[in-house]
Each structure stands twice: as structure tokens, then as C-alpha cells.
Amino acid sequence: QKRIVVLLSGSGSNLQALIDATQSGRINGRIVAVISNKPGVRGLERARDAGIDALLLDHTQHESREAFDGALQALIDQQEPDLIVLAGFMRILTADFVRHYLGRMFNIHPSLLPKYKGLHTHQRAIEAGDSEHGCTVHFVTPELDGGPLILQAAVPIAADTSIESLQQQVQVREHDIYPLAVEWFCAERLTLEATGVTLDGIQLPASGQR
Ligand code: GAR
């Protein structure tokens, strides 16, 4: 079984989807720790409820981004993980940190990357008049929300939709594609190569799979 560490900052609904998929045996892996940079979040509670080590590393207690990332790296490496999963971890990571986990760190982002990197993605998609929005699982590289894509899922944008409603619809799809990507990785089907992402040795299209 692969050892998985999940990093989050909030409610942890994606963590929950991953917990469910590990407990059912669908993912050949075990979440060995959940680390939050924010105290008191629901994601930590979800981890504790599932019997998973729930760790807090408060970024406000560190002098610099480098100091925080160094402490985070030490904490993660104590767990000897095979895979690091960013699940609503709302911190920009230093390039050194990202490079240390290259090829074994995933992020989920609420947009159809490369569209709408950064924040307020649902609002931006609505304001742009887009007909669809969605979410993307990708390998993390030093470029923010710019790593090679693993999976995407699209949802149509209804004419009268609200930000909240669109966010909810996208999250339903996040809870489908994140466990699937982790399942593939833990089955050793997914690798990051210099040329891109391969699944069962076959290169995935740069635009992601729907
Ligand atoms: C998710 O929708 C995820 O896509 C987003 O945060 C949410 C966390 O929800 N991530 C980002 O915006 C990363 N920049 P959750 O805590 O319920 O899983």
C-alpha cells in the first residue's frame, strides 16, 4: 500500500472523498497523515474521525515562506510518503519544496486549466460568459497551477447560475476525479516524465482527459 499525506486548509470535502476511496479498498493506499496550515478546520476533524493523524502546522507561526516550507517538508518526510495530495491547500509553495516532491505531488484546481489559474475561478468563468467550467487534477511543478494535467471534468454553466451553485457542481466532479487520479498513481499506472504524464505507459494529451 502506498503512503499518502494530504495537505489542506479548509473543509476537506476532497479529503473525505479520498478517505472513502481508501477505506473501500478502491485506492491501494493509506492516508498516513493530514496536515493543515490553519487551526480548527473541518478537514482536521474529518481526519480524526477516520482515525488518521491530524497535524497542524500554522503558517502564522513561521517567519518566512521558506521557513514554513522547510518545517512542512520535515513534517511530511517523517511520514515517508509515496504521494502528497494538495486538497484545498491555500498556500503558494516555494520552488525548492515543490522540486523535492516532483512527480509525487498532486493538486486539484477548480477550473479547466490552463484557464483561470489562481483564485476566484468560478466567478471569473461566469463573468467571462463561458459555457463550461470544471476542475483539474495535475502534477505540481514550481509554476503555480501550471503543472502537467492528469484529469479534467467539465460542467456546463447555466445562464442564471450563481457562484455558489457552480462551485458545488464543480466540487461534485472534484470528488470523482481526485480519487481516480490517486487510484491510478497508487496502482503505479501514472508517471510524470520529461515529456508529460503517462498512464499505463501511454502519454496523456496535454489538454487532460475528460
Ligand atoms: C476545492 O474546490 C479545490 O478545488 C480548491 O479548494 C477547494 C477545497 O475544498 N482548491 C483551490 O482553490 C486551490 N487553489 P475542500 O476543502 O472541501 O476539499
PDB file of N, CA and C in Angstrom, residues 2-72:
ATOM      1  N   LYS A   2       0.467   2.210  -0.823  1.00  0.00           N
ATOM      2  CA  LYS A   2       1.184   3.485  -0.863  1.00  0.00           C
ATOM      3  C   LYS A   2       0.819   4.326   0.362  1.00  0.00           C
ATOM      4  N   ARG A   3       1.786   5.135   0.761  1.00  0.00           N
ATOM      5  CA  ARG A   3       1.570   6.033   1.908  1.00  0.00           C
ATOM      6  C   ARG A   3       1.258   7.427   1.363  1.00  0.00           C
ATOM      7  N   ILE A   4       0.126   7.975   1.783  1.00  0.00           N
ATOM      8  CA  ILE A   4      -0.373   9.248   1.253  1.00  0.00           C
ATOM      9  C   ILE A   4      -0.428  10.275   2.381  1.00  0.00           C
ATOM     10  N   VAL A   5       0.080  11.482   2.105  1.00  0.00           N
ATOM     11  CA  VAL A   5      -0.086  12.612   3.022  1.00  0.00           C
ATOM     12  C   VAL A   5      -0.950  13.655   2.322  1.00  0.00           C
ATOM     13  N   VAL A   6      -1.990  14.118   3.002  1.00  0.00           N
ATOM     14  CA  VAL A   6      -2.891  15.132   2.435  1.00  0.00           C
ATOM     15  C   VAL A   6      -2.653  16.463   3.140  1.00  0.00           C
ATOM     16  N   LEU A   7      -2.510  17.526   2.347  1.00  0.00           N
ATOM     17  CA  LEU A   7      -2.372  18.879   2.885  1.00  0.00           C
ATOM     18  C   LEU A   7      -3.645  19.661   2.565  1.00  0.00           C
ATOM     19  N   LEU A   8      -4.169  20.380   3.548  1.00  0.00           N
ATOM     20  CA  LEU A   8      -5.394  21.153   3.306  1.00  0.00           C
ATOM     21  C   LEU A   8      -5.422  22.396   4.197  1.00  0.00           C
ATOM     22  N   SER A   9      -6.413  23.247   3.904  1.00  0.00           N
ATOM     23  CA  SER A   9      -6.590  24.483   4.673  1.00  0.00           C
ATOM     24  C   SER A   9      -8.039  24.702   5.079  1.00  0.00           C
ATOM     25  N   GLY A  10      -8.930  23.775   4.728  1.00  0.00           N
ATOM     26  CA  GLY A  10     -10.352  24.087   4.920  1.00  0.00           C
ATOM     27  C   GLY A  10     -11.216  22.889   5.170  1.00  0.00           C
ATOM     28  N   SER A  11     -12.326  22.843   4.448  1.00  0.00           N
ATOM     29  CA  SER A  11     -13.406  21.921   4.815  1.00  0.00           C
ATOM     30  C   SER A  11     -13.067  20.456   4.566  1.00  0.00           C
ATOM     31  N   GLY A  12     -12.216  20.182   3.591  1.00  0.00           N
ATOM     32  CA  GLY A  12     -11.765  18.804   3.415  1.00  0.00           C
ATOM     33  C   GLY A  12     -12.767  17.886   2.746  1.00  0.00           C
ATOM     34  N   SER A  13     -13.615  18.426   1.889  1.00  0.00           N
ATOM     35  CA  SER A  13     -14.539  17.519   1.197  1.00  0.00           C
ATOM     36  C   SER A  13     -13.784  16.602   0.224  1.00  0.00           C
ATOM     37  N   ASN A  14     -12.714  17.108  -0.367  1.00  0.00           N
ATOM     38  CA  ASN A  14     -11.887  16.227  -1.214  1.00  0.00           C
ATOM     39  C   ASN A  14     -11.157  15.189  -0.382  1.00  0.00           C
ATOM     40  N   LEU A  15     -10.678  15.587   0.788  1.00  0.00           N
ATOM     41  CA  LEU A  15     -10.096  14.603   1.714  1.00  0.00           C
ATOM     42  C   LEU A  15     -11.098  13.491   1.989  1.00  0.00           C
ATOM     43  N   GLN A  16     -12.360  13.879   2.230  1.00  0.00           N
ATOM     44  CA  GLN A  16     -13.385  12.878   2.552  1.00  0.00           C
ATOM     45  C   GLN A  16     -13.560  11.889   1.401  1.00  0.00           C
ATOM     46  N   ALA A  17     -13.562  12.410   0.183  1.00  0.00           N
ATOM     47  CA  ALA A  17     -13.696  11.521  -0.984  1.00  0.00           C
ATOM     48  C   ALA A  17     -12.524  10.542  -1.036  1.00  0.00           C
ATOM     49  N   LEU A  18     -11.336  11.019  -0.662  1.00  0.00           N
ATOM     50  CA  LEU A  18     -10.154  10.150  -0.670  1.00  0.00           C
ATOM     51  C   LEU A  18     -10.198   9.147   0.479  1.00  0.00           C
ATOM     52  N   ILE A  19     -10.647   9.587   1.633  1.00  0.00           N
ATOM     53  CA  ILE A  19     -10.804   8.661   2.765  1.00  0.00           C
ATOM     54  C   ILE A  19     -11.753   7.533   2.365  1.00  0.00           C
ATOM     55  N   ASP A  20     -12.883   7.909   1.769  1.00  0.00           N
ATOM     56  CA  ASP A  20     -13.879   6.905   1.379  1.00  0.00           C
ATOM     57  C   ASP A  20     -13.278   5.902   0.390  1.00  0.00           C
ATOM     58  N   ALA A  21     -12.495   6.416  -0.566  1.00  0.00           N
ATOM     59  CA  ALA A  21     -11.935   5.536  -1.597  1.00  0.00           C
ATOM     60  C   ALA A  21     -10.790   4.670  -1.069  1.00  0.00           C
ATOM     61  N   THR A  22     -10.107   5.107  -0.010  1.00  0.00           N
ATOM     62  CA  THR A  22      -9.095   4.231   0.595  1.00  0.00           C
ATOM     63  C   THR A  22      -9.786   3.187   1.472  1.00  0.00           C
ATOM     64  N   GLN A  23     -10.809   3.610   2.194  1.00  0.00           N
ATOM     65  CA  GLN A  23     -11.491   2.670   3.088  1.00  0.00           C
ATOM     66  C   GLN A  23     -12.213   1.576   2.314  1.00  0.00           C
ATOM     67  N   SER A  24     -12.720   1.908   1.140  1.00  0.00           N
ATOM     68  CA  SER A  24     -13.426   0.895   0.342  1.00  0.00           C
ATOM     69  C   SER A  24     -12.449  -0.049  -0.360  1.00  0.00           C
ATOM     70  N   GLY A  25     -11.156   0.312  -0.336  1.00  0.00           N
ATOM     71  CA  GLY A  25     -10.167  -0.542  -0.982  1.00  0.00           C
ATOM     72  C   GLY A  25      -9.936  -0.200  -2.447  1.00  0.00           C
ATOM     73  N   ARG A  26     -10.667   0.800  -2.936  1.00  0.00           N
ATOM     74  CA  ARG A  26     -10.515   1.196  -4.338  1.00  0.00           C
ATOM     75  C   ARG A  26      -9.120   1.770  -4.588  1.00  0.00           C
ATOM     76  N   ILE A  27      -8.628   2.561  -3.649  1.00  0.00           N
ATOM     77  CA  ILE A  27      -7.263   3.087  -3.731  1.00  0.00           C
ATOM     78  C   ILE A  27      -6.357   2.144  -2.944  1.00  0.00           C
ATOM     79  N   ASN A  28      -5.288   1.680  -3.591  1.00  0.00           N
ATOM     80  CA  ASN A  28      -4.336   0.805  -2.930  1.00  0.00           C
ATOM     81  C   ASN A  28      -3.338   1.670  -2.133  1.00  0.00           C
ATOM     82  N   GLY A  29      -3.872   2.345  -1.134  1.00  0.00           N
ATOM     83  CA  GLY A  29      -3.038   3.256  -0.353  1.00  0.00           C
ATOM     84  C   GLY A  29      -3.716   3.599   0.959  1.00  0.00           C
ATOM     85  N   ARG A  30      -2.924   4.242   1.805  1.00  0.00           N
ATOM     86  CA  ARG A  30      -3.409   4.598   3.134  1.00  0.00           C
ATOM     87  C   ARG A  30      -3.028   6.059   3.378  1.00  0.00           C
ATOM     88  N   ILE A  31      -3.969   6.863   3.844  1.00  0.00           N
ATOM     89  CA  ILE A  31      -3.650   8.243   4.218  1.00  0.00           C
ATOM     90  C   ILE A  31      -3.013   8.176   5.605  1.00  0.00           C
ATOM     91  N   VAL A  32      -1.707   8.474   5.669  1.00  0.00           N
ATOM     92  CA  VAL A  32      -0.981   8.304   6.931  1.00  0.00           C
ATOM     93  C   VAL A  32      -1.012   9.573   7.770  1.00  0.00           C
ATOM     94  N   ALA A  33      -1.250  10.722   7.141  1.00  0.00           N
ATOM     95  CA  ALA A  33      -1.370  11.966   7.911  1.00  0.00           C
ATOM     96  C   ALA A  33      -2.084  13.015   7.082  1.00  0.00           C
ATOM     97  N   VAL A  34      -2.789  13.893   7.796  1.00  0.00           N
ATOM     98  CA  VAL A  34      -3.391  15.079   7.184  1.00  0.00           C
ATOM     99  C   VAL A  34      -2.787  16.286   7.893  1.00  0.00           C
ATOM    100  N   ILE A  35      -2.277  17.226   7.104  1.00  0.00           N
ATOM    101  CA  ILE A  35      -1.628  18.406   7.677  1.00  0.00           C
ATOM    102  C   ILE A  35      -2.383  19.652   7.223  1.00  0.00           C
ATOM    103  N   SER A  36      -2.751  20.495   8.175  1.00  0.00           N
ATOM    104  CA  SER A  36      -3.398  21.768   7.862  1.00  0.00           C
ATOM    105  C   SER A  36      -2.499  22.922   8.280  1.00  0.00           C
ATOM    106  N   ASN A  37      -2.513  23.996   7.497  1.00  0.00           N
ATOM    107  CA  ASN A  37      -1.810  25.209   7.903  1.00  0.00           C
ATOM    108  C   ASN A  37      -2.726  26.127   8.709  1.00  0.00           C
ATOM    109  N   LYS A  38      -3.993  25.722   8.857  1.00  0.00           N
ATOM    110  CA  LYS A  38      -4.955  26.539   9.606  1.00  0.00           C
ATOM    111  C   LYS A  38      -5.555  25.728  10.741  1.00  0.00           C
ATOM    112  N   PRO A  39      -5.629  26.332  11.924  1.00  0.00           N
ATOM    113  CA  PRO A  39      -6.216  25.608  13.061  1.00  0.00           C
ATOM    114  C   PRO A  39      -7.740  25.525  12.949  1.00  0.00           C
ATOM    115  N   GLY A  40      -8.291  24.488  13.545  1.00  0.00           N
ATOM    116  CA  GLY A  40      -9.739  24.412  13.723  1.00  0.00           C
ATOM    117  C   GLY A  40     -10.560  24.151  12.479  1.00  0.00           C
ATOM    118  N   VAL A  41      -9.923  23.684  11.412  1.00  0.00           N
ATOM    119  CA  VAL A  41     -10.706  23.484  10.184  1.00  0.00           C
ATOM    120  C   VAL A  41     -11.377  22.105  10.182  1.00  0.00           C
ATOM    121  N   ARG A  42     -12.451  22.024   9.432  1.00  0.00           N
ATOM    122  CA  ARG A  42     -13.233  20.785   9.346  1.00  0.00           C
ATOM    123  C   ARG A  42     -12.404  19.625   8.783  1.00  0.00           C
ATOM    124  N   GLY A  43     -11.457  19.933   7.923  1.00  0.00           N
ATOM    125  CA  GLY A  43     -10.622  18.878   7.338  1.00  0.00           C
ATOM    126  C   GLY A  43      -9.859  18.100   8.404  1.00  0.00           C
ATOM    127  N   LEU A  44      -9.371  18.776   9.427  1.00  0.00           N
ATOM    128  CA  LEU A  44      -8.656  18.100  10.523  1.00  0.00           C
ATOM    129  C   LEU A  44      -9.607  17.181  11.286  1.00  0.00           C
ATOM    130  N   GLU A  45     -10.839  17.677  11.464  1.00  0.00           N
ATOM    131  CA  GLU A  45     -11.852  16.881  12.167  1.00  0.00           C
ATOM    132  C   GLU A  45     -12.196  15.621  11.360  1.00  0.00           C
ATOM    133  N   ARG A  46     -12.312  15.779  10.058  1.00  0.00           N
ATOM    134  CA  ARG A  46     -12.601  14.614   9.212  1.00  0.00           C
ATOM    135  C   ARG A  46     -11.498  13.562   9.343  1.00  0.00           C
ATOM    136  N   ALA A  47     -10.234  14.038   9.399  1.00  0.00           N
ATOM    137  CA  ALA A  47      -9.113  13.110   9.543  1.00  0.00           C
ATOM    138  C   ALA A  47      -9.226  12.371  10.880  1.00  0.00           C
ATOM    139  N   ARG A  48      -9.409  13.117  11.950  1.00  0.00           N
ATOM    140  CA  ARG A  48      -9.517  12.491  13.283  1.00  0.00           C
ATOM    141  C   ARG A  48     -10.657  11.491  13.324  1.00  0.00           C
ATOM    142  N   ASP A  49     -11.795  11.861  12.729  1.00  0.00           N
ATOM    143  CA  ASP A  49     -12.955  10.957  12.718  1.00  0.00           C
ATOM    144  C   ASP A  49     -12.639   9.647  12.005  1.00  0.00           C
ATOM    145  N   ALA A  50     -11.690   9.704  11.056  1.00  0.00           N
ATOM    146  CA  ALA A  50     -11.331   8.499  10.306  1.00  0.00           C
ATOM    147  C   ALA A  50     -10.135   7.788  10.938  1.00  0.00           C
ATOM    148  N   GLY A  51      -9.671   8.286  12.093  1.00  0.00           N
ATOM    149  CA  GLY A  51      -8.542   7.649  12.766  1.00  0.00           C
ATOM    150  C   GLY A  51      -7.199   7.963  12.128  1.00  0.00           C
ATOM    151  N   ILE A  52      -7.135   9.071  11.386  1.00  0.00           N
ATOM    152  CA  ILE A  52      -5.898   9.469  10.712  1.00  0.00           C
ATOM    153  C   ILE A  52      -5.224  10.567  11.535  1.00  0.00           C
ATOM    154  N   ASP A  53      -3.895  10.536  11.624  1.00  0.00           N
ATOM    155  CA  ASP A  53      -3.158  11.586  12.319  1.00  0.00           C
ATOM    156  C   ASP A  53      -3.490  12.944  11.715  1.00  0.00           C
ATOM    157  N   ALA A  54      -3.963  13.866  12.520  1.00  0.00           N
ATOM    158  CA  ALA A  54      -4.337  15.209  12.066  1.00  0.00           C
ATOM    159  C   ALA A  54      -3.352  16.199  12.663  1.00  0.00           C
ATOM    160  N   LEU A  55      -2.526  16.795  11.809  1.00  0.00           N
ATOM    161  CA  LEU A  55      -1.427  17.630  12.281  1.00  0.00           C
ATOM    162  C   LEU A  55      -1.646  19.071  11.860  1.00  0.00           C
ATOM    163  N   LEU A  56      -1.294  19.987  12.752  1.00  0.00           N
ATOM    164  CA  LEU A  56      -1.397  21.413  12.453  1.00  0.00           C
ATOM    165  C   LEU A  56       0.002  21.998  12.336  1.00  0.00           C
ATOM    166  N   LEU A  57       0.248  22.703  11.234  1.00  0.00           N
ATOM    167  CA  LEU A  57       1.481  23.485  11.106  1.00  0.00           C
ATOM    168  C   LEU A  57       1.034  24.888  10.694  1.00  0.00           C
ATOM    169  N   ASP A  58       0.911  25.744  11.689  1.00  0.00           N
ATOM    170  CA  ASP A  58       0.321  27.074  11.498  1.00  0.00           C
ATOM    171  C   ASP A  58       1.327  27.988  10.810  1.00  0.00           C
ATOM    172  N   HIS A  59       0.975  28.439   9.606  1.00  0.00           N
ATOM    173  CA  HIS A  59       1.949  29.255   8.855  1.00  0.00           C
ATOM    174  C   HIS A  59       2.205  30.604   9.523  1.00  0.00           C
ATOM    175  N   THR A  60       1.254  31.060  10.363  1.00  0.00           N
ATOM    176  CA  THR A  60       1.465  32.363  11.021  1.00  0.00           C
ATOM    177  C   THR A  60       2.545  32.281  12.096  1.00  0.00           C
ATOM    178  N   GLN A  61       2.937  31.060  12.464  1.00  0.00           N
ATOM    179  CA  GLN A  61       3.976  30.877  13.475  1.00  0.00           C
ATOM    180  C   GLN A  61       5.373  30.776  12.858  1.00  0.00           C
ATOM    181  N   HIS A  62       5.461  31.056  11.557  1.00  0.00           N
ATOM    182  CA  HIS A  62       6.759  30.960  10.876  1.00  0.00           C
ATOM    183  C   HIS A  62       7.116  32.296  10.263  1.00  0.00           C
ATOM    184  N   GLU A  63       8.414  32.599  10.268  1.00  0.00           N
ATOM    185  CA  GLU A  63       8.872  33.940   9.900  1.00  0.00           C
ATOM    186  C   GLU A  63       8.805  34.223   8.414  1.00  0.00           C
ATOM    187  N   SER A  64       8.964  33.191   7.625  1.00  0.00           N
ATOM    188  CA  SER A  64       9.009  33.407   6.171  1.00  0.00           C
ATOM    189  C   SER A  64       8.390  32.209   5.487  1.00  0.00           C
ATOM    190  N   ARG A  65       8.108  32.379   4.213  1.00  0.00           N
ATOM    191  CA  ARG A  65       7.602  31.275   3.404  1.00  0.00           C
ATOM    192  C   ARG A  65       8.617  30.120   3.389  1.00  0.00           C
ATOM    193  N   GLU A  66       9.909  30.472   3.292  1.00  0.00           N
ATOM    194  CA  GLU A  66      10.965  29.451   3.254  1.00  0.00           C
ATOM    195  C   GLU A  66      10.987  28.658   4.571  1.00  0.00           C
ATOM    196  N   ALA A  67      10.848  29.375   5.685  1.00  0.00           N
ATOM    197  CA  ALA A  67      10.877  28.706   6.992  1.00  0.00           C
ATOM    198  C   ALA A  67       9.676  27.767   7.138  1.00  0.00           C
ATOM    199  N   PHE A  68       8.522  28.246   6.719  1.00  0.00           N
ATOM    200  CA  PHE A  68       7.320  27.397   6.808  1.00  0.00           C
ATOM    201  C   PHE A  68       7.469  26.163   5.925  1.00  0.00           C
ATOM    202  N   ASP A  69       7.898  26.377   4.685  1.00  0.00           N
ATOM    203  CA  ASP A  69       8.013  25.239   3.764  1.00  0.00           C
ATOM    204  C   ASP A  69       9.063  24.234   4.249  1.00  0.00           C
ATOM    205  N   GLY A  70      10.135  24.729   4.875  1.00  0.00           N
ATOM    206  CA  GLY A  70      11.152  23.839   5.430  1.00  0.00           C
ATOM    207  C   GLY A  70      10.573  22.971   6.540  1.00  0.00           C
ATOM    208  N   ALA A  71       9.801  23.599   7.414  1.00  0.00           N
ATOM    209  CA  ALA A  71       9.173  22.853   8.515  1.00  0.00           C
ATOM    210  C   ALA A  71       8.143  21.867   7.968  1.00  0.00           C
ATOM    211  N   LEU A  72       7.427  22.295   6.948  1.00  0.00           N
ATOM    212  CA  LEU A  72       6.408  21.426   6.343  1.00  0.00           C
ATOM    213  C   LEU A  72       7.062  20.206   5.699  1.00  0.00           C
TER     214      LEU A  72
END
